[in-house]
Structure formats: structure tokens, C-alpha cells
Amino acid sequence: MYHIVPVAPGEQQTVGGSPMKKKLAHEGRPLVLAGMLGCVLVLAAVVAWCYYSASLRKAQLLKAELLDLNKDGFIIHNMTGAVVFSMTFRSGTLDLDSCSKEGNILSCTQSDSGKLNFFIQTVRPKDTVMCYRVRWEELQSKRSVEHAMAYNDSHWYGGAETATQYWPIRIQGEKEPEPFITSDVYSNRNAFGGILERYWLSSNATAIKINDSVPFHLGWSEKDRTLRFQARYQDSPFKPAEGQQALPELSYRVCVGLDVTSIHKYMVRRYFPKPIKVPSPEVFKQPLWSTWALHKTAVTQEKLLRYASDITEHDFKCSHLELDDRYTSDYGEFDFDPQKFPNASGMFDKLREDGFRVSLWTHPFINYDSINFGVAVEKGLFVREPSGELPALVRWWNGIGGILDFTNPEAREWYSSHLHMIKTRYGVTSFKFDAGESSYLPRQFSTMVPLSDPSTFTRRYTEMVIPFSERAELRVGYQSQDISCFFRIIDRDSVWGYELGLKSIIPTVLTISILGYQFVLPDMIGGNAYPNRTTGSSDGKNVLPDRELYIRWLELSAFMPAMQFSIPPWAYDNKVVEIAQKFTALHETLVAPRVLELAGEVLDTGDPIIRPLWWIAINDEAAYKIDSQFLIGDDLMVAPVLEPGKQERDIYLPAGRWRSYKGEHFDKCPMYLTDYPVDLDDIAFFTWVH
């Protein structure tokens, strides 16, 4: 049955739907829109959450223990959360989407320049040390790889002996990365020195060691306060290993510890070889006397005998006499010039009878005018041109000649046999091995065993010392800490300052000690008296270092592991002779016994004999910056006067109780002693009171 619904006045009936349905549809539209908007918002929230979760996962992925990685570099925190190390990738950026993390290794396969092998591996060798192995290896690009290490308001030590030596390192100016190889810094004062290692240490308790395989170049930026570490083969003396492409790789290890002393101890024990024996105790106790600064190349038999006689006449002891350049007719020969030394055998007999041992100067060069030059060419003993067919001629400070190839067993045997021959014939006690820096190699060269790293040549040269090491000295070292001889710092000028002068001695000795070379010979008292490089007087022929400079140099040397004279005290006056006798006696009775005790410990620990103040003053900002005081062991502190015209100086006493050489007691340390009086014939030293 149908129901008829009456239509109200004004309403119209329409075909296909009633007005009521239209009204309901119109009223429901906002609900649909609201529902759709809600769905969109939910979807957006889900997407945002997924993106956030992915970002969080990526952020977690780019973290290792105490390390944060980003595309431009990484930072390392210490245990308290403070940033102690920052490295920036200068040569490229990482594609973070190519990064992954598996266990303790974080790795990436792409950079902005193409494929690479990048990883950071976290290693915790002990509870108090965290280390990170870092490697950036290009797989397509032959360009350089460069990372820049920030100073992070800390003080850095290590690296290399330099002509102008500071402690801690000072970054001055802008320096493009240059090959980090052994060089003669006396002749090239902007180069890296003859003793160097790829190791740096920070007051932030961080240390970095560059891997041996890296074609390593070092630069810096004063503006950015960074050290620039670069790996490259292009325009470089480094060569890839045979059969490998010239694709650079920069790899290193960064370690973080609790304090600067403990992290250094860890690094030395882990990475540096140790000497296997202590050299002659006599050289630690009694001064070595060299002919060099006194007579230069004009030395003769008569002058050497007179020198020995004067040493005895003035009541000085002598561990041995060192007959320096030039006793042979030509450079590269192994016998005495008969004109300058007409009776060498008789001379040695006389010296032996008078209680003198004698060592001789030697070097790796054979000049072209030497009778041995043709012999060496015929036997193939020289470093060669890149083709390998012709010997390479090199220029050194005494002329032009060939340089022996110490990667060649025949060259090693030839050189060693000649040293043994002259040693046996005359009863020579040992040798002063001069030169050995890789800077004396030609820019392009070939050796019997190819050298990827030119400084390996230095290492091979230092090995020639081993049969004579008891009293031998070297002036070069690269991975040579296990050569048990004396390492001499490069020639000093007879000046006061930091450029190869008196003030440079403590920073240089501290630096090479941190690099693992502990049996230090701090060059000749008063410097080498070279013309135009001497503060002092000259009579036109002979140059004499300034008297005050000589005395202050003598006092400092008395507290070094060994003492070396050349310019004799009697070249001045009786007062200087008295001061020299006083300090050689003090060295023998006070310093040498402590040094020899510490030298024995070096064989096990590698710890320095001559130590910076921060060694015992952990987290002491003042101690990090002091370059004019040092420790012998932990309990004898030395504060020499290094300024002209001064008979006083400021002295910093670290925490502890100290007794001065005058008998004063200082119990409320740390403290500064300002204008502490030190007479010209004195040196300030303090003993730690237990």
C-alpha cells in the first residue's frame, strides 16, 4: 500500500532523488573532508616517524665508541664527553648513504669523487685506552688524500727534529704539505730533520701514528690551527710498492688515554722498537772530545796529538777522542792522508799509551776524484739513475760523488769491511757516522731494493752502525730506536736563540726523546763556531764563541746524557777551565749514575731519560708550555740560564716537595720562583723530596 507524502507549498519534486537526500549529502561533505584530512595527517606522521627513525638509525650508524663521524670528518670525545680530537676530510666528503656498520667497524664505499675503501675500526686495547684505526684508500682517483687535524686548544709534541725547534710545536704561517722525509736541516732550514717519526702527542691525552705504508706529506695552517696530513704519489719522492697502482691511501691510528704521560707510554710500548743494549758507560760518564769545531778540515797529526796533550795537561777526562773531517786524502777513502798524518800508526800508539781511545768520522759518499769511485762504479755499489744503468751523482757539503746503496748487500759488505779494516789496522775504537738523510738522494733514483719511502734509506744506513754501536754516533734516525748507539742532534750554531742555538737544545732533546731516541748526544759545547753563524770574537782565522754563551752551554750539557767538547775551555781563561772541571765532575758524580740507571730501563720501557715537566705534572697547563726546564727521570729537575747577560731566571716548580741545589726546601708547590738568582758559574737544579 502506498503512502503519499504531501508536498509543502513551494517544494518541487525532482526526478532521480528527493530533496531530503540532497540535504543529507550536503551536510555529510565536511565529515568526509575531515576524514580525508585525518588520513593525510596520520600518513604524514607515519612518514615523519619513519624518516626520523631512519635518521636516528643513520645517526647511530655513524657513531662508534666516543667517536662521531660525518661526511666532512670525525671527532673523538674523552671519557668525560669533552672533544679531544678533530679530523676534517679536506680532499673529499663521504657519501653517508654508502656507509654501514658491522661490529666495531664503520665503513663507507663512496665519496664525492668515486669509489673508495674507508673505515674506522674501534679497538680498546686496555681499560684506560681507546684506539681508532682510520683508513681512506682511493680506488679510482689518483689525486691526493688529505685530512686536517685540529689543535683543539691543546699542545702538540713530536714529529721531527727541526732547525728552529719549539716545545710544544708552534704552527707558524701556511705550509703546503711536503714529503715527510729525513733531511739535513743545517743546509735546508725549512725542511724536516734527520731524526723523525710519524708520531704526534697531545696534552689532551691523544696520540696519532701514521702508518708506514702511507706516502706521507705534512703541512700546516696557522689560520686554521691545523696540521695537514696528506697522502700522494704525484710530484712526490714516494713510490707505490711494485705491482701496485699509484692510488693514494691515508691510514693512521688515533689513541685516547687518561693523561698525556700514560698515553705516550702506551704508544711507545706498542709501536716503537727498543734498543737492545746500553752503549758504553764511559761515554755517559766522561766527555767526548772532537777535533771538528776547533780545527775543522785543517786537522793534522800534530794538532791531534797537541789536543790530547792539552786535555791531559788541564786535568780533564776523556771517554774518547773523535778525529773528524778531514784525515783522508779524498772523500770515500779509508786510510790516512800521508801528508797530514805521516805516521798514523805511531800516532795511534802514542795516544793509546797516553790512555786515549780514538773514533773516526765516516759518511756514505765517495767523491768522483777518489780512487774508490771507479771501484764502486765497477761493482755497482752506488744509488743509480731511475733507469738503473748509471750511478747517480749527488752534491753534498764536501763536493760531488756517488752515494752508497745500502739496500745492496754487496755495498753494505764493502763499506763495512773497509771500516773493520781501518779499525783493526790502527785500533780505532768506533766511528762517527755523518749524513744519512734521504735529502741527499737524487730527486729521481733507483736502488737494488726499491724504496717506497725514501726515509727507509736512512734506516738502512743506521744499520751499518750495529757492529760498532758501543761508542758510535749517528745524526739520523727513522724507525731506528733499536740501534743501540748515541744519536747526535744536528750541528748547532754558536748563538743563543731557537734556530740551532742554545735555546733549541732542550726542545730538540725533548722532541727526539718523545720519538724514542734516548741515548742523546747534544752536539758540541759552545756550538760549531762556524763563521757568520757565531756570537763571539774572531781574529780573522779562528772564531771563538762568546764566553758567557760557552759557559751556559757547558752547564746545560753537564745535565744531558753525554757531554761533547771541541772548542776547549782553555781557549778562554783559567776561570772557564775551573767551571768546566766543576761541571764535568758534577756530570760524572751526580748526573751519569742516574742517567745510566734510566738507560737500563729504556731497554724495557722506551721511556725518556730527559723528560718534560708534564711527565710528572699531569693536567698542569703551565708544565705543558715550559721549554727551558727538564727532568732527568722523575726526581731531578734542571733549570739552566739561557739568556745573555742574566744571572737570574724564573723557575716553575710542579706539585710536590722540592729541594734546591743550595739546600732550600719548597713544600707548597706548584709555584713560580721569580728572578731566582743563578750565578754565571752555576746552574739551578732541584731534587724531588719523597
XYZ file of C-alpha atoms in Angstrom:
690
model
C 0.000 0.000 0.000
C 1.380 3.301 -0.914
C 1.804 6.271 1.391
C 1.512 9.596 -0.212
C 3.529 12.298 1.392
C 2.122 15.687 0.648
C 4.434 18.287 -0.749
C 4.688 21.514 1.109
C 3.957 24.677 -0.783
C 6.947 25.815 -2.900
C 8.646 22.430 -2.938
C 9.262 20.712 -6.259
C 9.623 17.058 -6.973
C 12.709 16.105 -8.999
C 13.474 13.024 -10.963
C 16.315 10.813 -9.575
C 16.374 11.815 -5.875
C 14.478 13.587 -3.204
C 15.379 16.962 -1.711
C 15.901 15.204 1.652
C 18.719 13.067 0.194
C 20.337 16.167 -1.305
C 20.246 17.848 2.064
C 21.815 14.846 3.806
C 24.586 14.634 1.185
C 25.367 18.328 1.573
C 25.559 18.078 5.351
C 27.946 14.955 5.203
C 30.584 16.531 2.935
C 32.585 18.231 5.773
C 32.811 14.921 7.597
C 34.356 13.251 4.545
C 36.863 16.069 4.123
C 37.731 15.873 7.794
C 38.206 12.135 7.476
C 40.407 12.523 4.431
C 42.464 15.206 6.183
C 42.830 12.958 9.195
C 44.099 10.140 6.984
C 46.619 12.500 5.386
C 47.826 13.685 8.808
C 48.172 10.114 10.045
C 50.077 9.210 6.890
C 52.340 12.258 7.288
C 53.001 11.339 10.896
C 53.884 7.779 9.880
C 56.205 9.054 7.150
C 57.805 11.541 9.561
C 58.258 8.845 12.166
C 59.809 6.511 9.607
C 62.119 9.300 8.403
C 63.025 10.166 11.994
C 63.663 6.520 12.816
C 65.814 6.150 9.700
C 67.726 9.317 10.598
C 68.156 8.069 14.133
C 69.406 4.742 12.841
C 71.801 6.536 10.450
C 72.983 8.776 13.288
C 73.574 5.720 15.444
C 75.250 4.034 12.498
C 77.735 6.924 12.217
C 78.800 6.659 15.836
C 81.446 4.482 17.372
C 82.507 4.437 20.993
C 83.229 8.096 21.847
C 83.516 8.916 18.097
C 81.104 10.773 15.799
C 81.513 10.571 12.015
C 80.008 12.908 9.439
C 80.633 13.445 5.745
C 83.325 16.058 6.405
C 85.314 14.360 9.188
C 85.073 12.964 12.689
C 85.502 13.964 16.309
C 86.553 11.935 19.343
C 85.441 12.538 22.917
C 87.222 11.554 26.087
C 85.584 9.630 28.915
C 84.046 12.821 30.301
C 82.463 13.776 26.957
C 84.847 16.626 26.036
C 86.030 16.773 22.421
C 89.758 15.930 22.442
C 90.424 15.181 18.770
C 89.030 16.559 15.496
C 89.883 15.491 11.965
C 88.497 17.142 8.823
C 88.463 15.474 5.400
C 89.974 18.148 3.149
C 90.248 16.238 -0.114
C 86.709 14.867 -0.313
C 83.479 14.122 1.509
C 81.878 10.796 2.311
C 78.610 9.632 0.771
C 76.901 8.678 4.008
C 74.341 6.527 2.178
C 77.225 4.195 1.291
C 78.181 3.712 4.937
C 77.446 0.686 7.064
C 78.398 -0.621 10.461
C 79.334 -4.142 11.367
C 80.547 -4.870 14.866
C 83.281 -2.382 15.742
C 83.955 -1.359 12.119
C 82.259 1.606 10.489
C 82.876 1.606 6.707
C 81.935 3.589 3.589
C 82.365 2.753 -0.096
C 81.682 6.069 -1.882
C 82.938 9.631 -1.689
C 82.117 12.639 -3.822
C 84.936 11.571 -6.174
C 84.036 7.912 -6.621
C 84.735 4.546 -5.072
C 86.892 4.256 -2.003
C 87.696 1.978 0.888
C 87.067 3.935 4.083
C 86.774 2.521 7.553
C 87.177 3.371 11.214
C 87.758 0.402 13.482
C 87.401 0.836 17.224
C 89.874 -1.052 19.386
C 90.067 -0.977 23.174
C 93.492 -2.455 23.987
C 93.117 -1.731 27.709
C 90.537 -0.206 30.037
C 92.199 3.204 30.063
C 92.953 3.440 26.308
C 90.650 3.679 23.292
C 92.141 3.480 19.790
C 90.723 4.043 16.320
C 92.221 2.626 13.136
C 91.351 5.000 10.277
C 91.867 4.306 6.580
C 90.905 6.300 3.476
C 92.005 4.469 0.331
C 91.145 5.804 -3.102
C 90.060 3.088 -5.563
C 89.621 5.268 -8.656
C 91.173 8.688 -8.171
C 94.949 9.222 -8.195
C 94.647 12.618 -6.570
C 95.918 13.215 -3.051
C 94.076 12.287 0.129
C 94.265 14.921 2.844
C 92.954 15.114 6.393
C 93.471 18.122 8.670
C 93.952 17.609 12.400
C 92.753 20.491 14.567
C 94.718 21.676 17.568
C 91.606 21.750 19.815
C 93.258 24.228 22.205
C 95.814 21.615 23.199
C 99.601 21.435 22.937
C 101.280 19.043 20.493
C 104.712 17.406 20.563
C 106.726 15.069 18.341
C 107.134 14.733 14.581
C 110.678 15.751 13.711
C 113.869 17.493 14.644
C 113.773 20.946 13.024
C 116.198 23.860 12.650
C 114.002 26.198 14.682
C 112.744 23.928 17.433
C 109.935 24.801 19.812
C 108.325 22.857 22.649
C 105.402 22.474 22.263
C 105.168 22.698 18.465
C 104.314 26.155 17.137
C 102.300 26.414 13.935
C 103.683 29.415 12.076
C 102.370 30.537 8.690
C 100.807 28.414 5.972
C 102.759 25.412 4.666
C 101.593 23.224 1.810
C 102.177 19.528 2.565
C 105.741 18.448 1.762
C 107.350 14.986 1.823
C 107.892 13.963 5.435
C 111.362 12.507 4.911
C 114.713 12.803 6.671
C 116.625 15.920 5.624
C 119.721 17.912 6.535
C 118.215 20.886 8.373
C 121.565 22.560 8.717
C 121.688 23.159 4.970
C 117.911 23.443 4.450
C 116.422 25.132 7.488
C 112.808 24.774 6.400
C 112.988 21.007 5.968
C 112.157 18.189 8.372
C 115.207 16.935 10.240
C 117.409 13.867 10.198
C 115.585 12.286 13.147
C 111.854 11.955 12.591
C 108.913 9.642 13.200
C 105.286 9.770 12.070
C 104.088 10.293 15.615
C 102.483 13.189 17.486
C 101.266 13.519 21.049
C 98.808 15.977 22.583
C 98.267 17.426 26.040
C 94.642 16.306 25.541
C 95.892 12.748 26.148
C 95.615 11.852 22.473
C 98.280 10.470 20.143
C 98.406 9.775 16.408
C 100.703 7.413 14.491
C 100.679 7.496 10.670
C 101.085 4.066 9.073
C 104.377 3.138 7.395
C 102.664 2.369 4.076
C 101.413 5.939 3.584
C 103.181 8.227 1.036
C 103.132 10.824 3.773
C 103.355 14.599 3.365
C 102.980 17.119 6.175
C 101.808 20.727 6.096
C 100.044 23.123 8.424
C 97.852 26.184 8.668
C 98.295 28.851 11.322
C 94.998 30.423 10.219
C 93.012 27.200 10.663
C 95.195 25.920 13.526
C 95.597 22.541 11.867
C 98.264 20.042 10.903
C 97.655 18.805 7.353
C 98.251 15.086 6.763
C 98.411 14.220 3.074
C 98.984 11.038 1.072
C 100.071 11.369 -2.552
C 102.336 9.895 -5.220
C 102.099 12.708 -7.755
C 105.034 15.148 -7.603
C 106.486 13.149 -4.725
C 109.575 11.035 -3.960
C 107.279 8.288 -2.609
C 106.559 5.379 -4.949
C 103.846 2.721 -4.806
C 105.012 -0.784 -3.969
C 105.988 -2.838 -7.002
C 102.953 -4.079 -8.884
C 100.558 -1.636 -7.207
C 98.746 1.295 -8.786
C 99.560 4.819 -7.628
C 96.297 5.136 -5.722
C 96.983 7.036 -2.500
C 95.974 5.750 0.907
C 95.974 7.706 4.159
C 95.814 5.466 7.205
C 96.654 6.081 10.822
C 95.800 5.171 14.383
C 94.480 7.631 16.962
C 94.581 6.644 20.627
C 92.995 8.417 23.594
C 94.021 7.858 27.209
C 93.590 9.314 30.663
C 96.572 11.688 30.555
C 99.451 12.657 28.254
C 102.118 10.614 30.071
C 100.183 7.353 30.206
C 99.045 7.524 26.569
C 102.625 8.193 25.457
C 103.863 5.227 27.480
C 101.244 3.050 25.794
C 102.191 4.243 22.274
C 105.931 3.748 22.844
C 105.474 0.242 24.194
C 103.130 -0.641 21.339
C 104.766 0.991 18.306
C 108.438 1.834 18.850
C 111.302 -0.661 18.753
C 113.631 -0.524 21.766
C 117.436 -0.575 21.930
C 118.814 -3.983 22.837
C 121.723 -2.740 24.970
C 123.109 0.381 26.629
C 126.104 1.944 24.849
C 129.459 2.421 26.587
C 129.032 3.680 30.179
C 132.291 5.616 29.753
C 130.678 7.900 27.164
C 127.858 8.648 29.603
C 130.374 9.418 32.365
C 133.250 11.237 30.687
C 133.278 13.858 27.923
C 133.915 13.084 24.288
C 136.433 15.464 22.638
C 136.061 16.229 18.909
C 138.502 17.949 16.577
C 135.750 19.470 14.439
C 134.790 22.878 15.862
C 138.402 23.546 16.883
C 140.275 22.555 13.716
C 137.597 21.902 11.029
C 139.218 20.253 7.964
C 142.682 21.619 8.853
C 143.271 18.861 11.418
C 146.666 17.119 11.294
C 148.601 14.505 13.231
C 150.457 17.213 15.114
C 147.246 19.064 16.047
C 145.522 15.904 17.240
C 148.461 14.949 19.470
C 148.606 18.513 20.840
C 144.846 18.415 21.558
C 145.225 15.149 23.501
C 148.192 16.554 25.409
C 146.221 19.683 26.350
C 143.299 17.586 27.648
C 145.693 15.733 29.968
C 147.580 18.871 30.941
C 144.364 20.584 32.072
C 143.251 17.534 34.125
C 140.217 16.595 32.059
C 138.964 13.066 31.485
C 138.138 11.728 28.034
C 135.843 8.867 27.010
C 137.369 9.069 23.538
C 138.853 11.470 21.021
C 136.887 11.972 17.823
C 139.004 12.624 14.724
C 136.622 14.393 12.386
C 136.791 15.562 8.758
C 139.397 15.505 7.124
C 142.006 12.814 7.735
C 141.873 11.082 4.309
C 143.330 12.321 1.019
C 139.949 12.229 -0.738
C 136.382 11.659 0.366
C 135.462 7.996 0.060
C 138.804 6.567 1.147
C 139.627 4.596 4.254
C 143.193 5.439 5.133
C 145.134 8.437 6.357
C 146.441 11.248 4.194
C 150.220 10.658 4.428
C 150.961 14.383 4.202
C 148.723 15.373 7.121
C 149.301 12.144 9.086
C 152.826 10.988 8.174
C 152.926 8.308 10.889
C 149.349 7.304 11.652
C 150.369 4.008 13.303
C 152.824 5.780 15.581
C 150.203 8.410 16.390
C 147.709 5.755 17.493
C 150.379 4.011 19.556
C 151.194 7.280 21.327
C 147.524 8.082 22.010
C 146.875 4.575 23.294
C 149.925 4.824 25.558
C 148.548 8.099 26.965
C 145.168 6.469 27.684
C 143.177 7.815 24.720
C 140.727 5.911 22.565
C 140.066 7.360 19.102
C 136.975 7.260 16.885
C 136.919 8.327 13.227
C 134.464 10.306 11.116
C 132.772 8.457 8.259
C 129.985 9.068 5.722
C 128.149 7.348 2.824
C 129.699 9.345 -0.075
C 132.534 8.583 -2.493
C 133.611 11.642 -4.454
C 134.317 11.314 -8.154
C 138.024 12.153 -7.638
C 138.529 9.318 -5.117
C 140.322 6.136 -6.175
C 137.315 4.217 -4.803
C 134.843 5.903 -7.164
C 135.804 3.685 -10.107
C 135.773 0.622 -7.875
C 132.246 1.402 -6.693
C 131.036 2.047 -10.265
C 132.508 -1.242 -11.460
C 130.954 -3.189 -8.577
C 127.575 -1.416 -8.870
C 127.651 -0.104 -5.286
C 126.023 3.296 -5.860
C 122.444 4.510 -5.844
C 121.558 4.780 -9.538
C 119.671 6.902 -12.005
C 115.994 5.876 -12.461
C 116.937 3.700 -15.462
C 119.267 1.715 -13.204
C 122.079 1.863 -15.758
C 124.232 4.734 -14.472
C 125.303 5.784 -10.969
C 123.545 8.932 -9.773
C 125.827 11.826 -8.882
C 124.874 13.781 -5.783
C 126.078 17.049 -4.307
C 126.914 17.156 -0.630
C 128.764 19.673 1.570
C 132.190 18.326 0.546
C 131.725 18.024 -3.197
C 130.147 15.765 -5.818
C 130.158 11.993 -5.898
C 128.132 8.834 -5.582
C 126.195 7.671 -2.536
C 126.404 4.022 -1.495
C 123.252 1.944 -1.946
C 122.677 0.396 1.479
C 119.837 -1.752 0.132
C 122.544 -3.621 -1.822
C 124.161 -6.364 0.326
C 127.398 -6.047 -1.648
C 127.591 -2.295 -0.935
C 126.906 -2.904 2.759
C 129.628 -5.549 2.904
C 132.139 -3.363 1.015
C 131.569 -0.378 3.300
C 131.552 -2.430 6.494
C 134.717 -4.352 5.539
C 136.618 -1.094 4.976
C 135.515 0.215 8.384
C 136.603 -3.046 10.012
C 139.910 -2.884 8.152
C 140.848 0.599 9.401
C 139.553 -0.256 12.878
C 141.770 -3.320 13.045
C 144.836 -1.706 11.471
C 145.005 1.238 13.862
C 142.978 0.108 16.866
C 140.171 2.601 16.176
C 137.504 2.416 18.889
C 134.450 3.367 16.778
C 133.025 5.786 14.206
C 131.030 8.978 13.924
C 128.546 8.207 11.144
C 127.706 11.513 9.468
C 124.904 12.340 6.990
C 122.447 9.564 6.059
C 119.484 11.847 5.333
C 117.278 10.913 2.391
C 117.547 14.514 1.166
C 120.996 13.557 -0.204
C 119.396 11.076 -2.580
C 118.710 12.370 -6.102
C 115.153 13.544 -6.773
C 114.724 10.523 -9.059
C 116.747 7.410 -8.295
C 116.727 3.634 -8.177
C 118.136 1.243 -5.599
C 118.689 -2.504 -5.688
C 115.700 -2.966 -3.379
C 113.083 -0.384 -4.445
C 112.251 2.185 -1.761
C 108.586 3.146 -1.450
C 109.580 5.543 1.334
C 112.901 7.400 0.799
C 113.500 7.520 4.571
C 113.962 3.743 4.502
C 117.402 4.638 3.106
C 118.117 6.339 6.451
C 117.060 3.206 8.310
C 119.391 1.072 6.154
C 122.281 3.455 6.827
C 121.724 3.355 10.590
C 122.010 -0.452 10.448
C 125.652 -0.054 9.369
C 126.380 1.187 12.912
C 125.400 -2.061 14.651
C 128.881 -3.724 14.720
C 130.401 -0.517 16.149
C 127.496 0.677 18.309
C 129.261 0.673 21.700
C 130.728 4.153 21.103
C 129.282 5.036 17.698
C 127.185 8.088 16.960
C 124.560 8.846 14.323
C 122.829 12.090 13.427
C 119.870 10.419 11.670
C 117.108 8.090 12.772
C 113.942 6.707 11.208
C 112.428 3.625 12.830
C 115.935 3.255 14.282
C 115.208 3.293 18.015
C 116.605 -0.247 18.267
C 120.060 0.863 17.073
C 121.916 0.906 20.383
C 124.218 3.878 19.810
C 124.330 7.608 20.546
C 122.113 9.885 18.461
C 123.574 13.344 17.980
C 121.372 16.323 17.321
C 122.331 18.252 14.173
C 125.177 20.807 14.284
C 124.408 23.830 16.457
C 125.401 27.381 15.596
C 127.238 29.328 18.294
C 124.252 31.580 19.033
C 121.703 31.992 21.853
C 118.406 31.563 20.024
C 115.910 28.908 18.938
C 117.345 28.496 15.422
C 120.062 25.893 16.033
C 121.210 27.895 19.060
C 121.458 27.279 22.794
C 117.703 27.715 23.339
C 116.976 24.993 20.775
C 118.804 22.232 22.673
C 116.155 21.408 25.308
C 113.231 21.438 22.804
C 115.235 19.262 20.382
C 116.333 16.742 23.006
C 112.780 16.539 24.401
C 111.391 16.053 20.877
C 113.691 13.220 19.834
C 113.239 11.642 23.278
C 109.471 11.590 22.703
C 110.226 9.946 19.334
C 112.034 7.123 21.152
C 115.707 8.155 20.862
C 117.052 8.266 24.402
C 120.857 7.991 24.131
C 121.265 11.616 23.113
C 124.480 13.438 22.291
C 123.608 17.155 22.344
C 126.416 18.259 19.944
C 129.470 20.304 20.863
C 129.625 22.663 23.825
C 129.535 26.224 22.522
C 128.349 25.145 19.077
C 130.396 24.624 15.923
C 131.915 28.137 15.705
C 131.086 28.498 12.019
C 131.996 31.894 10.507
C 128.972 34.218 10.179
C 126.956 31.920 12.470
C 128.692 32.685 15.748
C 128.082 35.137 18.559
C 131.623 35.838 19.698
C 135.020 37.049 18.599
C 137.212 36.403 15.564
C 140.854 37.062 14.798
C 140.275 36.613 11.073
C 141.271 32.950 11.119
C 139.667 31.469 14.225
C 136.185 32.128 15.572
C 135.586 31.806 19.295
C 132.040 31.594 20.683
C 131.043 34.230 23.226
C 132.467 33.375 26.665
C 129.159 33.660 28.529
C 127.393 31.599 25.865
C 130.078 28.908 26.159
C 129.741 28.721 29.950
C 125.940 28.490 29.891
C 126.170 25.831 27.148
C 128.663 23.868 29.243
C 126.364 23.959 32.270
C 123.390 22.688 30.282
C 125.461 19.910 28.650
C 126.538 18.670 32.081
C 122.923 17.602 32.695
C 122.494 15.871 29.332
C 123.107 12.108 28.868
C 126.586 12.761 27.418
C 128.959 15.723 27.080
C 130.940 16.669 23.983
C 133.729 19.251 23.816
C 135.536 20.618 20.790
C 136.352 24.269 21.485
C 138.333 23.629 24.693
C 137.767 25.563 27.927
C 141.435 26.704 27.907
C 140.710 28.655 24.706
C 139.239 31.244 27.128
C 140.863 31.605 30.560
C 141.582 29.779 33.798
C 138.167 30.640 35.261
C 136.409 28.894 32.371
C 138.714 25.898 32.867
C 137.702 25.793 36.549
C 133.993 25.963 35.672
C 134.446 23.181 33.109
C 136.256 20.979 35.642
C 133.492 21.610 38.175
C 130.729 20.606 35.757
C 132.450 17.601 34.186
C 132.943 16.310 37.750
C 129.290 17.044 38.618
C 128.186 15.236 35.463
C 130.235 12.161 36.385
C 129.183 12.005 40.032
C 125.564 13.259 40.022
C 124.151 13.011 36.513
C 125.786 9.952 34.906
C 124.771 7.420 37.603
C 121.126 8.492 37.316
C 121.300 8.534 33.510
C 122.822 5.039 33.387
C 120.102 3.730 35.714
C 117.445 5.210 33.420
C 119.293 3.947 30.313
C 118.894 0.411 31.601
C 115.143 0.977 31.968
C 114.921 2.238 28.362
C 115.574 -1.299 27.102
C 112.269 -2.425 28.635
C 110.072 0.667 28.576
C 111.394 3.112 25.959
C 110.623 5.930 28.426
C 112.670 9.113 28.015
C 115.777 9.759 30.091
C 115.354 13.512 29.561
C 111.691 14.264 30.318
C 109.370 17.268 30.025
C 107.888 18.736 33.184
C 104.430 17.435 32.263
C 105.733 13.898 32.705
C 105.129 14.254 36.452
C 102.697 17.225 36.349
C 99.599 15.701 34.760
C 96.932 18.206 33.685
C 99.179 21.119 34.664
C 98.699 23.765 31.967
C 101.879 25.611 32.961
C 104.000 22.451 32.646
C 102.771 21.808 29.080
C 104.409 25.032 27.844
C 107.788 25.109 29.607
C 110.693 24.683 27.176
C 113.644 25.839 29.298
C 113.445 23.266 32.111
C 113.542 19.481 32.039
C 113.638 16.398 34.220
C 116.189 13.602 34.445
C 113.921 10.741 35.402
C 111.108 11.860 37.693
C 113.088 13.412 40.504
C 115.871 15.685 39.211
C 114.743 18.950 37.621
C 117.121 21.292 35.796
C 116.617 24.992 35.010
C 119.599 26.446 33.100
C 120.069 30.134 32.291
C 119.659 30.541 28.508
C 119.605 34.340 28.144
C 122.655 36.577 27.686
C 123.521 38.946 30.500
C 121.301 37.180 33.036
C 122.228 35.846 36.456
C 118.663 35.077 37.455
C 115.653 33.372 35.927
C 112.036 32.429 36.593
C 111.600 28.786 37.602
C 108.427 26.713 37.778
C 108.233 24.019 40.446
C 105.472 21.463 39.761
C 103.369 19.951 42.531
C 105.389 18.142 45.177
C 108.196 18.983 47.588
C 111.484 20.158 46.099
C 114.965 20.808 47.473
C 117.278 23.172 45.583
C 120.969 22.642 44.911
C 121.523 25.367 47.539
C 119.678 23.341 50.182
C 116.417 25.368 50.135
C 113.135 23.498 50.648
C 109.950 24.303 48.730
C 106.926 22.474 50.123
C 103.911 24.412 48.820
C 104.199 23.650 45.129
C 103.253 24.212 42.390
C 104.844 27.639 42.484
C 106.871 30.093 40.444
C 110.218 31.329 41.710
C 110.643 34.693 40.010
C 114.104 36.146 39.406
C 115.724 33.195 41.145
C 119.470 34.029 41.388
C 121.835 31.812 39.361
C 125.479 32.913 39.183
C 127.455 32.588 35.962
C 129.279 29.533 37.309
C 126.050 27.854 38.486
C 123.015 26.070 37.111
C 119.768 25.732 39.058
C 118.664 22.176 39.771
C 116.168 20.698 42.214
C 115.613 17.269 43.690
C 112.131 15.937 44.364
C 111.782 15.104 48.062
C 109.886 11.877 48.704
